[in-house]
Coordinates of C-alpha atoms and ligand atoms in Angstrom, one line a residue:
X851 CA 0.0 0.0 0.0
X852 CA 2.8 2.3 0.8
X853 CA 3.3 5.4 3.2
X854 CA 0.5 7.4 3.5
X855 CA 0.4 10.9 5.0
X856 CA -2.1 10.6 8.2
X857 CA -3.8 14.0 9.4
X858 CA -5.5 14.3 12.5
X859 CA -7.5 17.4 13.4
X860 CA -10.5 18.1 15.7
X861 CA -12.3 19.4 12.5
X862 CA -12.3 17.7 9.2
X863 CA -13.3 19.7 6.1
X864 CA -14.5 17.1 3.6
X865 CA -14.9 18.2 0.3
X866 CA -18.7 19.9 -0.2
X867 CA -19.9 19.5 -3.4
X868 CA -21.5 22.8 -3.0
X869 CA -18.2 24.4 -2.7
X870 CA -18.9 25.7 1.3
X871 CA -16.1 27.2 2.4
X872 CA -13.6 25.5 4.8
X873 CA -14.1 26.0 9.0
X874 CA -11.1 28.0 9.1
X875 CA -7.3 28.6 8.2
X876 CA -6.8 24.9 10.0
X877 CA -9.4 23.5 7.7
X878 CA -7.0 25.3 4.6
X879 CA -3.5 24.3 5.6
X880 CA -4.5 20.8 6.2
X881 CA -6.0 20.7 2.8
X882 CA -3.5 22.0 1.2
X883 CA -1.3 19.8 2.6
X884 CA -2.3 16.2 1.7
X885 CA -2.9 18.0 -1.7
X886 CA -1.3 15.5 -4.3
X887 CA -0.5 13.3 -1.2
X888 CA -2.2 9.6 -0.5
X889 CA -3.4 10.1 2.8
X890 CA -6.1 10.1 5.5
X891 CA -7.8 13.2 7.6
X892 CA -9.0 11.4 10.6
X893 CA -11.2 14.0 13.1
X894 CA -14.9 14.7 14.7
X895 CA -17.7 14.9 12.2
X896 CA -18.8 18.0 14.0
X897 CA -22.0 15.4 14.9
X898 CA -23.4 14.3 18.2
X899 CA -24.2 10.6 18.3
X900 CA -25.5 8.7 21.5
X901 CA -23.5 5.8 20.3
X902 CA -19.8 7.3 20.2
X903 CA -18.5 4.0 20.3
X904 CA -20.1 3.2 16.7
X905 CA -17.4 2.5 13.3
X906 CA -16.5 5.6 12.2
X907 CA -17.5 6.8 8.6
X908 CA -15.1 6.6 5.8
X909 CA -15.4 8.5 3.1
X910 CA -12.9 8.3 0.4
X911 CA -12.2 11.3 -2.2
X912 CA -9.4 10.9 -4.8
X913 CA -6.2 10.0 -3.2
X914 CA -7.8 10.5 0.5
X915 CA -9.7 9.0 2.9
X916 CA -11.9 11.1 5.1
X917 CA -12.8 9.0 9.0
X918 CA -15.2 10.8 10.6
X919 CA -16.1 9.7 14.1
X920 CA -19.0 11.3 16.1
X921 CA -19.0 11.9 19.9
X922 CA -21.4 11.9 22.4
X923 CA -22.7 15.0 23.9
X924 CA -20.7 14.8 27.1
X925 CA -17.9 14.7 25.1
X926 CA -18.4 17.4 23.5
X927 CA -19.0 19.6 26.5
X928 CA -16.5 18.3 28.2
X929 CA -13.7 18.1 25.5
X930 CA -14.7 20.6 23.3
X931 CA -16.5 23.1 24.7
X932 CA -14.9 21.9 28.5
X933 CA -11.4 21.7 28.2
X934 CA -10.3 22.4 25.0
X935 CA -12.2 26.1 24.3
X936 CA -12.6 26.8 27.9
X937 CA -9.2 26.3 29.6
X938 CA -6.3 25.6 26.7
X939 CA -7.4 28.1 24.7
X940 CA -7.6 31.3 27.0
X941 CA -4.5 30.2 28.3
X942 CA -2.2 29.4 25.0
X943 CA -3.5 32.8 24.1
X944 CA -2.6 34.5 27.3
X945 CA -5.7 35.1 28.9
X946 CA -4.7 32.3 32.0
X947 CA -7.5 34.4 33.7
X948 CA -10.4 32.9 31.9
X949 CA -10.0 29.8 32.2
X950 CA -12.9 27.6 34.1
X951 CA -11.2 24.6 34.9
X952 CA -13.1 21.7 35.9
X953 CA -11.4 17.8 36.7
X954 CA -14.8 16.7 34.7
X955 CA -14.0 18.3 31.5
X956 CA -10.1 17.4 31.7
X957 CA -11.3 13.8 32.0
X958 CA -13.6 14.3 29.3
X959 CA -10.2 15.7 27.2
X960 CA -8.2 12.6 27.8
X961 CA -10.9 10.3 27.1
X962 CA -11.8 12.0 24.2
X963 CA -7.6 11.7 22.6
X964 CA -7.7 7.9 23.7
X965 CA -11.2 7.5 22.0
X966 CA -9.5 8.9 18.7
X967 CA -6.4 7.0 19.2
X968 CA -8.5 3.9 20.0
X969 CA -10.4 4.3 16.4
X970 CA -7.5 5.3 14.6
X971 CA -5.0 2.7 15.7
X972 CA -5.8 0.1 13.3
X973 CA -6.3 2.1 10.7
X974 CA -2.0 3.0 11.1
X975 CA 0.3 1.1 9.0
X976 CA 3.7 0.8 9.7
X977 CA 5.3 3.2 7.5
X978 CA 2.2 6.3 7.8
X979 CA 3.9 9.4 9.0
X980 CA 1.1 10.7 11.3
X981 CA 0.4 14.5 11.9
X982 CA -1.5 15.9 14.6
X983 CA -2.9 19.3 14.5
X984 CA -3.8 21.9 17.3
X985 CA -4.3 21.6 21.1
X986 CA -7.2 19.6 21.2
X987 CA -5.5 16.9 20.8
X988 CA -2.4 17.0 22.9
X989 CA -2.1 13.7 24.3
X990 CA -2.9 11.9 20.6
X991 CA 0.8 11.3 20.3
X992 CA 0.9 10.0 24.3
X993 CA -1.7 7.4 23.3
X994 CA -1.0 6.5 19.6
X995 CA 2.6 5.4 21.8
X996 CA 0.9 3.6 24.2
X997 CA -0.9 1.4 21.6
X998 CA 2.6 0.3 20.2
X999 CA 2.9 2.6 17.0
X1000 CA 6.6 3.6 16.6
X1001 CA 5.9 5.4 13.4
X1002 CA 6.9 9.4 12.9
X1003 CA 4.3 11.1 14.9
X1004 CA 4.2 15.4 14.7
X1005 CA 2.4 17.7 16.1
X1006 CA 1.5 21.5 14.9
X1007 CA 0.4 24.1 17.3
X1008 CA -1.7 26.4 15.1
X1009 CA -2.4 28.7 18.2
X1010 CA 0.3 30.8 19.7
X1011 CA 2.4 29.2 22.9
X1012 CA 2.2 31.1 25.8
X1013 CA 5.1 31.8 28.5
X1014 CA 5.9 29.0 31.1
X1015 CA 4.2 31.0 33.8
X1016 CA 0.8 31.1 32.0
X1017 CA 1.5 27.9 30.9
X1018 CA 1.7 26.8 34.5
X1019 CA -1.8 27.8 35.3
X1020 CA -3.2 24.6 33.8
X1021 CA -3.4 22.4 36.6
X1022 CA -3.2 19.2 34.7
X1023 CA -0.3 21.1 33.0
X1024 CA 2.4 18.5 33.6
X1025 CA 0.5 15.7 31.8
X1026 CA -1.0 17.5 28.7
X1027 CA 1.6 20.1 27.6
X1028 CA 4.0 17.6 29.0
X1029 CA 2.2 15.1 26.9
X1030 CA 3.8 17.7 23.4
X1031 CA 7.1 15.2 24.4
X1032 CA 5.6 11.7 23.2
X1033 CA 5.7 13.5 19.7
X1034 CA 8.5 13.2 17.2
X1035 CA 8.7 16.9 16.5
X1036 CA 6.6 19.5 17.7
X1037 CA 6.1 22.6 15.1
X1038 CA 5.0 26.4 16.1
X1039 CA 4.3 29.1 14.2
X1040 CA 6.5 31.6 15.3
X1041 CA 9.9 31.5 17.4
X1042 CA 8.6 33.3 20.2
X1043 CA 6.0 30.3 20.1
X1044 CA 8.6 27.7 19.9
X1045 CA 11.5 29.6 22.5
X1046 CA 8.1 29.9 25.3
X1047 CA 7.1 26.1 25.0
X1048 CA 11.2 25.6 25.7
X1049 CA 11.6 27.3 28.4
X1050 CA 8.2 25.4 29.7
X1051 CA 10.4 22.3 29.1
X1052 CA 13.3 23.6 30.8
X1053 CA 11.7 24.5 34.0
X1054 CA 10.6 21.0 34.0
X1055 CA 13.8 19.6 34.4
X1056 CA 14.2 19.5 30.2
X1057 CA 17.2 19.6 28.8
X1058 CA 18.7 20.9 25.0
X1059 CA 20.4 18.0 23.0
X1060 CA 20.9 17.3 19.4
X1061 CA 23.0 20.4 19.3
X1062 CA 19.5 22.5 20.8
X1063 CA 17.0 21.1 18.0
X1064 CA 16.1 19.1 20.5
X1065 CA 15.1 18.6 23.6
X1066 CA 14.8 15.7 26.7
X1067 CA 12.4 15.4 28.9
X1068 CA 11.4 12.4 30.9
X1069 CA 13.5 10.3 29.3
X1070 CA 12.2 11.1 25.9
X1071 CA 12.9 13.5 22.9
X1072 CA 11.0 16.0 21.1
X1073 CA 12.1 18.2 18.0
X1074 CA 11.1 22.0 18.0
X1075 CA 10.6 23.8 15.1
X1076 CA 9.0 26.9 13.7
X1077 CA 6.8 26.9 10.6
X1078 CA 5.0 29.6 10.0
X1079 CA 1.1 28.4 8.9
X1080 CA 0.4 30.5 5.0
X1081 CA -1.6 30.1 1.8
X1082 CA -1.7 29.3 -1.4
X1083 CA -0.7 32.5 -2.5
X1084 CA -0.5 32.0 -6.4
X1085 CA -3.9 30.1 -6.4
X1086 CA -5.4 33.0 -4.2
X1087 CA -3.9 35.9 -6.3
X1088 CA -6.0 34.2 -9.3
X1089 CA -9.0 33.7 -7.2
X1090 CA -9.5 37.4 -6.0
X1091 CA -8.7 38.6 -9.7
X1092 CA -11.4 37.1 -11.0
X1093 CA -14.2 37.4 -7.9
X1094 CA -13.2 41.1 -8.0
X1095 CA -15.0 41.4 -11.0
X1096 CA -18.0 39.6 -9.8
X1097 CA -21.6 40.2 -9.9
X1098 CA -21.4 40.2 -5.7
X1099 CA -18.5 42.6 -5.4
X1100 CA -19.9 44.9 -8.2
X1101 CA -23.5 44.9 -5.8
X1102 CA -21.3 46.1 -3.2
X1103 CA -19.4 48.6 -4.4
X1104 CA -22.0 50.3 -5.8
X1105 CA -23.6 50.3 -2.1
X1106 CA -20.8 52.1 -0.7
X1107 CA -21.9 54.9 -3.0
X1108 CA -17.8 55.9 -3.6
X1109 CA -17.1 55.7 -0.1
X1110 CA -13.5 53.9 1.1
X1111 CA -14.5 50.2 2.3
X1112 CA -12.1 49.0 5.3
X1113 CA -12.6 45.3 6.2
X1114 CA -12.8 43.0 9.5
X1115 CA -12.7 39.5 9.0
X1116 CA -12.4 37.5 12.1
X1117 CA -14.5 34.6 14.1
X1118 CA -16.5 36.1 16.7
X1119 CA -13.9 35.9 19.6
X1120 CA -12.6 37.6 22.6
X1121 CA -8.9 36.8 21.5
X1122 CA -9.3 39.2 18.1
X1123 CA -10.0 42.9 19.3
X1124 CA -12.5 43.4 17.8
X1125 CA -14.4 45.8 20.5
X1126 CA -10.9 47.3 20.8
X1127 CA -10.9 48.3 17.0
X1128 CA -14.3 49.6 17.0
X1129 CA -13.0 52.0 19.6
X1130 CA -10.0 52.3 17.4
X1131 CA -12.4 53.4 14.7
X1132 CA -15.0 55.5 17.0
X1133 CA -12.3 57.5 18.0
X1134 CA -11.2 57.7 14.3
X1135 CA -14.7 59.2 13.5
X1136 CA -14.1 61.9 16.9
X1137 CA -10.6 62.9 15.7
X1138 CA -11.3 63.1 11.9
X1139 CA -14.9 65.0 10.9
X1140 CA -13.6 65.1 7.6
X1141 CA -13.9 61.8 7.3
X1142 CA -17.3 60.9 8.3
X1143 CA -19.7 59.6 5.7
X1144 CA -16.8 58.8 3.3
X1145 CA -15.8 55.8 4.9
X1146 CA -17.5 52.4 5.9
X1147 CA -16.3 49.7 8.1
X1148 CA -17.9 46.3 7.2
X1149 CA -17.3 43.7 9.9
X1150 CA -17.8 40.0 8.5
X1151 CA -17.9 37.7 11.7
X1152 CA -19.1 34.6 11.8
X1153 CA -20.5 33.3 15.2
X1154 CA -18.2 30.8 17.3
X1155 CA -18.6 28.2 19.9
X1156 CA -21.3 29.7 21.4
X1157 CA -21.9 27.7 23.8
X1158 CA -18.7 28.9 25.4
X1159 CA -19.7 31.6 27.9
X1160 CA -17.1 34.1 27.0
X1161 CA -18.1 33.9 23.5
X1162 CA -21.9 34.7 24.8
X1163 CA -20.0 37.6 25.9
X1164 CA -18.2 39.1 23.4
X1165 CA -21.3 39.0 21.2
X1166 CA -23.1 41.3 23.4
X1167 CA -20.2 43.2 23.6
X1168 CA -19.6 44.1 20.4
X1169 CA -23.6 44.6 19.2
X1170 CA -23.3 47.0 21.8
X1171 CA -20.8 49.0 20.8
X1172 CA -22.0 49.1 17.1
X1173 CA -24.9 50.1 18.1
X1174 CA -23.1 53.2 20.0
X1175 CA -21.1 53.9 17.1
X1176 CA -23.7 53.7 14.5
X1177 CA -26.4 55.8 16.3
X1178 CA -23.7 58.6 17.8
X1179 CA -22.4 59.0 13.7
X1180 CA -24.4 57.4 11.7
X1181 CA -27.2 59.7 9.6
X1182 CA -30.1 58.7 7.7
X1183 CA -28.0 58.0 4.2
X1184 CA -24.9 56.3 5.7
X1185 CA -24.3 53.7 8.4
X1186 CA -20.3 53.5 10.0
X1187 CA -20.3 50.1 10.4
X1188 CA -22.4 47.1 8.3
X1189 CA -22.1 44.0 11.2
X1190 CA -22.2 40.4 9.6
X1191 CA -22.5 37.5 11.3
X1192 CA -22.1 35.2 9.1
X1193 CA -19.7 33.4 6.7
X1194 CA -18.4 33.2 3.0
X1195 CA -17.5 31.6 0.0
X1196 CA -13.9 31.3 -0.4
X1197 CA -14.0 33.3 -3.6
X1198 CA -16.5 36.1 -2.3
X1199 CA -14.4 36.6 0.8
X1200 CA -11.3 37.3 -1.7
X1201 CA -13.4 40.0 -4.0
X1202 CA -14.1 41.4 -0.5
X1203 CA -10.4 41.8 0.3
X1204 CA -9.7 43.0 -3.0
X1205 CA -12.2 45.6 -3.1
X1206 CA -11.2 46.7 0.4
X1207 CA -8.9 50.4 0.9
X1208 CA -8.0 49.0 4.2
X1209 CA -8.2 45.5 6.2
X1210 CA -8.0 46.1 9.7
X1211 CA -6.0 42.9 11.3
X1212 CA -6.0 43.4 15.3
X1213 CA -6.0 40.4 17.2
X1214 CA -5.1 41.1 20.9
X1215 CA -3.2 37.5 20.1
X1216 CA -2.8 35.4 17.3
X1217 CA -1.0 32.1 16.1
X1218 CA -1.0 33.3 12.8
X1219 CA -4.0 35.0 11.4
X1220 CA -4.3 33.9 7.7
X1221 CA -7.1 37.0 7.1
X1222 CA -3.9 39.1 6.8
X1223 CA -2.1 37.0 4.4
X1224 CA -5.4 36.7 2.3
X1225 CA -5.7 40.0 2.5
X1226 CA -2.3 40.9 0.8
X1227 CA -2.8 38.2 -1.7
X1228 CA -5.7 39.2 -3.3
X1229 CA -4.7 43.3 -3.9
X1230 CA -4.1 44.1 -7.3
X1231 CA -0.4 45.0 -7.4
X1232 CA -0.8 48.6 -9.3
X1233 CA -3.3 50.0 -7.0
X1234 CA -2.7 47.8 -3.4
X1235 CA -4.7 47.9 -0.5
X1236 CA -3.1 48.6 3.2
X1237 CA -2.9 46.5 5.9
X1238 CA -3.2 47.4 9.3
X1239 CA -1.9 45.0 11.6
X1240 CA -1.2 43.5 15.6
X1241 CA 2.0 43.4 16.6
X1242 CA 0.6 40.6 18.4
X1243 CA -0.3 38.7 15.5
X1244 CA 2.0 35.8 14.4
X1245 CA 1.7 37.3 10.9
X1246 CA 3.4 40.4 11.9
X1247 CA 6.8 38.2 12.0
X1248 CA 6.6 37.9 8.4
X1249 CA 4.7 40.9 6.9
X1250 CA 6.8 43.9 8.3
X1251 CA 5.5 46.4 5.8
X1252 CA 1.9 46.2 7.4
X1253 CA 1.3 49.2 10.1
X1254 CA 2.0 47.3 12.7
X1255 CA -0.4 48.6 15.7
X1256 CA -0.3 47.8 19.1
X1257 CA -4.1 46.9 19.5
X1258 CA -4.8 48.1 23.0
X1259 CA -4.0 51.8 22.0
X1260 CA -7.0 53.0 20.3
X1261 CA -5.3 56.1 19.1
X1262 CA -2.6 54.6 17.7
X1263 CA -4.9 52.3 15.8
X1264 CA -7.4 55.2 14.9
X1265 CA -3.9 57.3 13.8
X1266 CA -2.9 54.1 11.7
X1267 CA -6.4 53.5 9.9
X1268 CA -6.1 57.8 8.9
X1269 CA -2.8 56.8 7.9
X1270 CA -3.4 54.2 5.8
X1271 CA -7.0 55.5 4.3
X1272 CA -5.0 58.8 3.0
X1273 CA -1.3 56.4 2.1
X1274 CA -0.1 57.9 -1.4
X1275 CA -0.2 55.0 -4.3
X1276 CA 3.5 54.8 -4.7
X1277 CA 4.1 54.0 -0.9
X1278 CA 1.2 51.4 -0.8
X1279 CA 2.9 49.9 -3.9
X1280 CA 6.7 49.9 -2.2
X1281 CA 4.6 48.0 1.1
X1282 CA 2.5 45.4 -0.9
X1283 CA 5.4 44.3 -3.3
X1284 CA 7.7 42.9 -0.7
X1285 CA 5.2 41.3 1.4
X1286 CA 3.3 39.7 -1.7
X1287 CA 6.7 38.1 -2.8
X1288 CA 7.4 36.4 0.7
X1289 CA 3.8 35.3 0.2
X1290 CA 4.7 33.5 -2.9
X1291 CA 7.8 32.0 -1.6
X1292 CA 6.5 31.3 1.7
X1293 CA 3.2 29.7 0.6
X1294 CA 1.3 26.9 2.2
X1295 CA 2.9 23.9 -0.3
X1296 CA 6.4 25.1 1.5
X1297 CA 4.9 25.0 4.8
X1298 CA 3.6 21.3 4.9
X1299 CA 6.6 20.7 2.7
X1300 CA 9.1 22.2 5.5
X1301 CA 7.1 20.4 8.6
X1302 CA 6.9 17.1 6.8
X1303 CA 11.3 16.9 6.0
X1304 CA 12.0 18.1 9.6
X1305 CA 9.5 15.3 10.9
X1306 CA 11.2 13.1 8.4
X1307 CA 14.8 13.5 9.6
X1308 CA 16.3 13.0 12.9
X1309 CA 17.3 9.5 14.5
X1310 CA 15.3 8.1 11.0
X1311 CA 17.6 5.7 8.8
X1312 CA 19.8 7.4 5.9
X1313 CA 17.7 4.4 3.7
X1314 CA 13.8 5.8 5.1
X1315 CA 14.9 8.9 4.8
X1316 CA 15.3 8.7 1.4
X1317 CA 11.8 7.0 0.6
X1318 CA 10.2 9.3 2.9
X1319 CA 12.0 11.9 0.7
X1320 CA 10.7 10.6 -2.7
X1321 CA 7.5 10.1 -1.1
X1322 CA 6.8 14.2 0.4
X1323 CA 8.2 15.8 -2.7
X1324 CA 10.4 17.8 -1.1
X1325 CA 13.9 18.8 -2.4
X1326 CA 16.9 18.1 -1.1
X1327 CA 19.0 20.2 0.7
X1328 CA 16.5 23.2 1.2
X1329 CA 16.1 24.6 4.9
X1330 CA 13.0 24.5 6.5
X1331 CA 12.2 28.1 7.9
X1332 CA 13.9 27.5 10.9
X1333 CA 14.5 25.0 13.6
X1334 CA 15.4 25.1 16.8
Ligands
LIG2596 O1 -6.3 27.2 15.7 C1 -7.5 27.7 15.8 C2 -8.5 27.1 14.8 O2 -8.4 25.7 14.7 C3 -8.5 27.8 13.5 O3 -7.5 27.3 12.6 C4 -9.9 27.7 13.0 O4 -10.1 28.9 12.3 C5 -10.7 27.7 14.3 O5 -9.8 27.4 15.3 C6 -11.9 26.8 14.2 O6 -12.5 26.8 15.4 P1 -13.7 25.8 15.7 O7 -13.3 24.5 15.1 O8 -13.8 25.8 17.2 O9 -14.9 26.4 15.1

């Protein structure tokens, strides 16, 4: 049968014959990844079943075989909703504080990675390279161990890695971050990602070998590496080209009635700023009279675990402060900001960007944020958009051209979105075209391509190696972004 690339991911995007965009920039990496590749995306069908325990679906789409198991409803609580959205996310986003730990839903997290281990186990052959992504699923490499499989096992963080001391607030800390060293190599998106999870280890009694890629803890070893998560710029680039001449972008345009559109794409979530950049653009609309009725903010969020109190939250919070903003500016023939709460197509998202003066890109934290790489994809070169960006986005690593913004300071955001709304052509050009060529040379293929070499070598055989070589694509002798 041969090697097969194995994805596992809490979400699996199947192919939808009506073309429904993917849940996500997980959802879009992973894709791209087994792209060309024989392989398997084993994950939750996003359904709740009162028989958990039941053979999982298997659906098989060219080269690639979709398993698709459903869980119970306590499962999903606790796991899902429980430990996974209500404890490791606040805290690998820095927000320790939230957290509502419970032992329930940490049981309900390891019994949901040994379920998944327990269906996917037989479906491992010896030579699979298996790939784990994001922190619901942790202790998947832990378990996949303890049923035997010696195979290369990886794991990708696609959220950002907090410091040791936030890190430390988990109290089952020890077992499920500790749980990151059952995994051949563990991949981040940025090196302040990878150097926080390191000093984790080290305070743990880890220790660097294999010249510091490495590190040993517990009598095991665990590669770090950084691999920035992209896109597929080239296919994007076309994509936008084309939708910005649609029927939908023409429709709006010509509701903006000549006014300057800038753009918000995030899921609704307390960890992307987005009541901080309505302030951001409130106080724009104080400081800059001139202004008002010439620009319009459009806000495209679709709604997000919302069973999760804190996302309850922020959705009152910010139809709130829309409404403040909308009834303090707004007049009879112009709203400040249109509020969506909802989700599109692929291609109509990418005549959005393109048709967008400004895209506002303000996380308070971010692994990545692939909105922002989207966003500079999809500009037509001659006359580019700007893009305003967190410092505290993973993205800002890589895009250095953006205005970078610090998005607690709503006066330096309101000062950036002036600046960019009134940025001469010739400067927006000299920011896009640096930025749009890292894109293309940093695209998503090179990503997976990058992870799946540095998972490939280490203590491996010269001989597998090889094979594993032929069998990824990837060249020989080109670096991976960086490893540790
Ligand atoms: O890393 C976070 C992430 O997996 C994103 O890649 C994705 O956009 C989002 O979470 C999906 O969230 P959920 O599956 O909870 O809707």
């Amino acid at each position: 049968m041969g090697p097969r690339l194995i994805i596992v991911s809490n979400r699996v995007a199947p192919p939808d014959p009506k073309g429904s965009p993917a849940a996500g920039g997980m959802a879009v990496a992973v894709k791209a990844a087994l792209k060309n590749r024989k392989g398997l995306w084993f994950g939750w069908s996003g359904k709740v079943s009162e028989e958990p325990d039941a053979k999982p679906q298997m659906i098989d789409v060219k080269k690639v075989t979709y398993v698709l198991v459903d869980l119970s409803k306590n499962d999903v609580q606790e796991y899902y909703n429980g430990l996974a959205n209500s404890v490791l996310w606040p805290i690998l986003h820095y927000r320790g504080d939230l957290q509502e730990y419970t032992r329930a839903d940490a049981s309900g997290y390891i019994r949901v990675n040994q379920l998944f281990a327990d269906h996917l186990s037989p479906l491992v052959g010896e030579e699979d390279v298996v790939w784990v992504h994001d922190y619901h699923l942790m202790l998947l490499g832990r378990e996949l161990r303890a049923r035997g499989h010696r195979n290369r096992i990886g794991f990708f963080l696609h959220t950002p890695c907090a410091p040791p001391d936030i890190l430390q607030m988990l109290p089952l800390h020890e077992q499920i971050f500790g749980g990151l060293a059952y995994y051949d190599l563990v991949g981040f998106q940025t090196a302040n990602d990878r150097d926080n999870f390191a000093r984790y280890l080290t305070a743990r009694g880890g220790k660097p070998v294999r010249g510091g890629e490495a590190y040993e803890i517990d009598g095991r070893q665990v590669k770090l590496g950084v691999f920035g998560v992209s896109i597929e710029t080239k296919t994007y680039m076309r994509l936008a080209r084309n939708a910005g001449r649609s029927a939908m972008i023409a429709l709006v345009k010509e509701s903006l009635g000549g006014n300057k559109l800038a753009l918000g794409v995030d899921r609704l979530d307390y960890t992307k700023g987005i009541p901080d950049r309505i302030r951001a653009f409130e106080r724009f609309l104080e400081d800059n009279p001139d202004w008002r009725g010439k620009v319009t903010f459009l806000q495209i969020t679709p709604k997000s675990r919302s069973d999760v109190k804190d996302y309850a939250d922020i959705e009152r919070e910010v139809t709130g402060l829309i409404g403040k903003v909308n009834g303090r500016f707004g007049d009879a023939a112009w709203t400040p900001i249109r509020y969506v709460n909802r989700s599109y197509s692929r291609t109509v998202l990418a005549g959005m960007y393109r048709a967008a003066d400004v895209a506002l890109v303000t996380p308070l934290r971010d692994g990545m944020n692939l909105v922002a790489k989207e966003y500079l994809a999809a500009q037509d070169p001659q006359n580019p958009g700007v893009l305003v960006l967190s410092e505290f986005a993973g993205a800002a690593r890589e895009l250095d051209r953006a205005l970078i913004v610090n998005p607690h300071e709503t006066d330096g955001v309101a000062a950036a979105l002036k600046r960019a709304l009134e940025m001469p052509i010739e400067e927006r050009r000299e920011r896009h075209a640096p930025m749009l060529a890292h894109l293309e040379s940093h695209d998503i293929g090179r990503w997976a391509e990058d992870y799946l070499s540095a998972l490939a070598e280490g203590r491996t055989s010269r001989r597998l190696l090889d094979s594993l070589r032929v069998f990824f694509g990837t060249q020989q002798g080109r670096e991976p972004i960086a490893t540790l």
